[in-house]
């Protein structure tokens, strides 16, 4: 292999972009049902006739018993934190999401601590991942009781559900 | 009837964040030729290649079509396998099947990653499974941007493993200091492994504790590097193995099980039904099956070392328990007592593991390779100070649910 390496001792940088263009995806109607529920400040889950699990947001198939989860159940707006992680204070220039700086665009305040959490809503058997708002980062713990923080006027969008806050 | 199969040669490249001195084909062939030389096998004697890396990483969709010529694959059987983080484990197991089935007598398994060739590590096409369609679908239903920032940027900065770590801490009672200990051990062990990436002789728990918090409970010092590198093994049927190697590393048992997606969102923004992502049922199932095939009844006593797939230190503890090497929730206590050190009762990742060297597609094959080195007595400075009869190699990946477990031994076991 030596001869090739000697001929070209280093790789060279080549500038270029890779546009993957548009995308076809068989989106499910479940998400539509779910956001309709959000508009009425209701959390809809799917019920598994095999093992009785309720999953929020709803899904088509039960992962363990492979049954079609064709029944719905409304679960409570209250739940328990099963897991959390804590970001350091986020500063401008530290994070990039989809090419934008979330501090610069105002999504996150300068110095804000973001706390992603898993919540098991009462009546469900799943973790829903969201964020904990209006909470002291030092006080957050597993088992903490929380409730959904809704936007003032729900539109029937995923963003109606802003996150959860301590009860 | 399956045949007995052994590893008779191992080859790696030096790992670093940028292997600018080689292109992909040169880098992969470096590992292949090192393995062939170690096995004392000529390229002509190889019947089949099983190859693999992460899908789309380095910006290349079909790397096997590029590098085939360089590794001597033309005219031979070639299969490429890509199973996410477990790729290397599946590649190694694929070579086993090729030979154990009687299809071929000598196979080379080679796996690699060359992150540095692409500015963006390939996550767009490689890491997003159903994710891309899922994401745009959810976006059309008004996905909250703040939520997106939290889950994809804050969380993913430390990988999906950060949630796993939190669950494990809660149910086992271990603390962030134990993660510091594992990471320090990985860097110390890596310093004894000439192929490893993050080498830090004498690294202490305190050294790691001084590094910046990325997202609690992970510090910068806990997180694996992105490495360029490749690893290869030569796999042969029994007669040839006995002729070529003084001490072959025999495949005794293997398995690969998956579980349902157990982190963040499932398809169409759906929730997930696994309440504890550190449960890792697929690993427990794989280990049970592989031990059964290997005739191992008590892994705590019969396994001498383990190479656990641990890009994050918490995973060494979680998976060592799932591999049956420690009782539930106790691996961190064994760590405290030094039992998992190179000279301990149950050395975990004497090579430094994934935490010190992470060429993703290659990492799970490296676990098998490192176990083989320990059995063959060829691990040089990181050789454990006692005879290794049985070793277990683990791979984790495919979001969070695909697992490979491979048990190697100093005798075929049947
Ligand atoms: Zn079910």
mmCIF file with all atom_site columns, N, CA, C and O and ligand atoms in Angstrom, chain A residues 47-53 61-67 69, ligand 1:
data_model
loop_
_atom_site.group_PDB
_atom_site.id
_atom_site.type_symbol
_atom_site.label_atom_id
_atom_site.label_alt_id
_atom_site.label_comp_id
_atom_site.label_asym_id
_atom_site.label_entity_id
_atom_site.label_seq_id
_atom_site.pdbx_PDB_ins_code
_atom_site.Cartn_x
_atom_site.Cartn_y
_atom_site.Cartn_z
_atom_site.occupancy
_atom_site.B_iso_or_equiv
_atom_site.pdbx_formal_charge
_atom_site.auth_seq_id
_atom_site.auth_comp_id
_atom_site.auth_asym_id
_atom_site.auth_atom_id
_atom_site.pdbx_PDB_model_num
ATOM   1  N  N   . UNK A 1 47 ? -54.179 2.726  23.753 1.00 0.00 ? 47 UNK A N   1
ATOM   2  C  CA  . UNK A 1 47 ? -54.317 1.632  24.701 1.00 0.00 ? 47 UNK A CA  1
ATOM   3  C  C   . UNK A 1 47 ? -54.007 0.318  24.011 1.00 0.00 ? 47 UNK A C   1
ATOM   4  O  O   . UNK A 1 47 ? -54.486 0.065  22.905 1.00 0.00 ? 47 UNK A O   1
ATOM   5  N  N   . UNK A 1 48 ? -53.174 -0.532 24.638 1.00 0.00 ? 48 UNK A N   1
ATOM   6  C  CA  . UNK A 1 48 ? -52.834 -1.816 24.035 1.00 0.00 ? 48 UNK A CA  1
ATOM   7  C  C   . UNK A 1 48 ? -53.770 -2.900 24.552 1.00 0.00 ? 48 UNK A C   1
ATOM   8  O  O   . UNK A 1 48 ? -53.811 -3.160 25.755 1.00 0.00 ? 48 UNK A O   1
ATOM   9  N  N   . UNK A 1 49 ? -54.535 -3.539 23.651 1.00 0.00 ? 49 UNK A N   1
ATOM   10 C  CA  . UNK A 1 49 ? -55.458 -4.600 24.092 1.00 0.00 ? 49 UNK A CA  1
ATOM   11 C  C   . UNK A 1 49 ? -54.704 -5.847 24.568 1.00 0.00 ? 49 UNK A C   1
ATOM   12 O  O   . UNK A 1 49 ? -55.281 -6.702 25.224 1.00 0.00 ? 49 UNK A O   1
ATOM   13 N  N   . UNK A 1 50 ? -53.400 -5.935 24.256 1.00 0.00 ? 50 UNK A N   1
ATOM   14 C  CA  . UNK A 1 50 ? -52.627 -7.109 24.659 1.00 0.00 ? 50 UNK A CA  1
ATOM   15 C  C   . UNK A 1 50 ? -52.134 -7.005 26.091 1.00 0.00 ? 50 UNK A C   1
ATOM   16 O  O   . UNK A 1 50 ? -52.396 -7.880 26.917 1.00 0.00 ? 50 UNK A O   1
ATOM   17 N  N   . UNK A 1 51 ? -51.435 -5.894 26.407 1.00 0.00 ? 51 UNK A N   1
ATOM   18 C  CA  . UNK A 1 51 ? -50.824 -5.799 27.739 1.00 0.00 ? 51 UNK A CA  1
ATOM   19 C  C   . UNK A 1 51 ? -51.452 -4.690 28.583 1.00 0.00 ? 51 UNK A C   1
ATOM   20 O  O   . UNK A 1 51 ? -51.085 -4.515 29.740 1.00 0.00 ? 51 UNK A O   1
ATOM   21 N  N   . UNK A 1 52 ? -52.372 -3.953 27.993 1.00 0.00 ? 52 UNK A N   1
ATOM   22 C  CA  . UNK A 1 52 ? -53.067 -2.933 28.752 1.00 0.00 ? 52 UNK A CA  1
ATOM   23 C  C   . UNK A 1 52 ? -52.297 -1.636 28.936 1.00 0.00 ? 52 UNK A C   1
ATOM   24 O  O   . UNK A 1 52 ? -52.737 -0.731 29.639 1.00 0.00 ? 52 UNK A O   1
ATOM   25 N  N   . UNK A 1 53 ? -51.138 -1.519 28.287 1.00 0.00 ? 53 UNK A N   1
ATOM   26 C  CA  . UNK A 1 53 ? -50.348 -0.291 28.422 1.00 0.00 ? 53 UNK A CA  1
ATOM   27 C  C   . UNK A 1 53 ? -51.036 0.878  27.714 1.00 0.00 ? 53 UNK A C   1
ATOM   28 O  O   . UNK A 1 53 ? -51.657 0.697  26.667 1.00 0.00 ? 53 UNK A O   1
ATOM   29 N  N   . UNK A 1 61 ? -48.436 0.702  17.179 1.00 0.00 ? 61 UNK A N   1
ATOM   30 C  CA  . UNK A 1 61 ? -48.164 -0.674 17.570 1.00 0.00 ? 61 UNK A CA  1
ATOM   31 C  C   . UNK A 1 61 ? -47.560 -0.724 18.961 1.00 0.00 ? 61 UNK A C   1
ATOM   32 O  O   . UNK A 1 61 ? -46.770 0.139  19.312 1.00 0.00 ? 61 UNK A O   1
ATOM   33 N  N   . UNK A 1 62 ? -47.911 -1.761 19.712 1.00 0.00 ? 62 UNK A N   1
ATOM   34 C  CA  . UNK A 1 62 ? -47.270 -1.957 20.998 1.00 0.00 ? 62 UNK A CA  1
ATOM   35 C  C   . UNK A 1 62 ? -45.886 -2.582 20.743 1.00 0.00 ? 62 UNK A C   1
ATOM   36 O  O   . UNK A 1 62 ? -45.779 -3.588 20.040 1.00 0.00 ? 62 UNK A O   1
ATOM   37 N  N   . UNK A 1 63 ? -44.860 -1.987 21.317 1.00 0.00 ? 63 UNK A N   1
ATOM   38 C  CA  . UNK A 1 63 ? -43.495 -2.425 21.049 1.00 0.00 ? 63 UNK A CA  1
ATOM   39 C  C   . UNK A 1 63 ? -43.189 -3.816 21.561 1.00 0.00 ? 63 UNK A C   1
ATOM   40 O  O   . UNK A 1 63 ? -42.363 -4.522 21.002 1.00 0.00 ? 63 UNK A O   1
ATOM   41 N  N   . UNK A 1 64 ? -43.829 -4.217 22.623 1.00 0.00 ? 64 UNK A N   1
ATOM   42 C  CA  . UNK A 1 64 ? -43.496 -5.523 23.200 1.00 0.00 ? 64 UNK A CA  1
ATOM   43 C  C   . UNK A 1 64 ? -44.446 -6.624 22.736 1.00 0.00 ? 64 UNK A C   1
ATOM   44 O  O   . UNK A 1 64 ? -44.024 -7.719 22.451 1.00 0.00 ? 64 UNK A O   1
ATOM   45 N  N   . UNK A 1 65 ? -45.761 -6.354 22.651 1.00 0.00 ? 65 UNK A N   1
ATOM   46 C  CA  . UNK A 1 65 ? -46.634 -7.473 22.267 1.00 0.00 ? 65 UNK A CA  1
ATOM   47 C  C   . UNK A 1 65 ? -47.150 -7.373 20.840 1.00 0.00 ? 65 UNK A C   1
ATOM   48 O  O   . UNK A 1 65 ? -47.885 -8.244 20.381 1.00 0.00 ? 65 UNK A O   1
ATOM   49 N  N   . UNK A 1 66 ? -46.728 -6.325 20.128 1.00 0.00 ? 66 UNK A N   1
ATOM   50 C  CA  . UNK A 1 66 ? -46.982 -6.227 18.693 1.00 0.00 ? 66 UNK A CA  1
ATOM   51 C  C   . UNK A 1 66 ? -48.470 -6.218 18.334 1.00 0.00 ? 66 UNK A C   1
ATOM   52 O  O   . UNK A 1 66 ? -48.877 -6.680 17.287 1.00 0.00 ? 66 UNK A O   1
ATOM   53 N  N   . UNK A 1 67 ? -49.286 -5.710 19.249 1.00 0.00 ? 67 UNK A N   1
ATOM   54 C  CA  . UNK A 1 67 ? -50.715 -5.596 18.941 1.00 0.00 ? 67 UNK A CA  1
ATOM   55 C  C   . UNK A 1 67 ? -50.989 -4.193 18.411 1.00 0.00 ? 67 UNK A C   1
ATOM   56 O  O   . UNK A 1 67 ? -50.268 -3.244 18.716 1.00 0.00 ? 67 UNK A O   1
ATOM   57 N  N   . UNK A 1 69 ? -52.649 -0.810 18.558 1.00 0.00 ? 69 UNK A N   1
ATOM   58 C  CA  . UNK A 1 69 ? -53.187 -0.039 19.683 1.00 0.00 ? 69 UNK A CA  1
ATOM   59 C  C   . UNK A 1 69 ? -54.296 0.865  19.151 1.00 0.00 ? 69 UNK A C   1
ATOM   60 O  O   . UNK A 1 69 ? -54.120 2.065  18.985 1.00 0.00 ? 69 UNK A O   1
HETATM 61 ZN ZN1 . LIG C 2 .  ? -48.924 -4.391 24.514 1.00 0.00 ? 1  LIG C ZN1 1
#
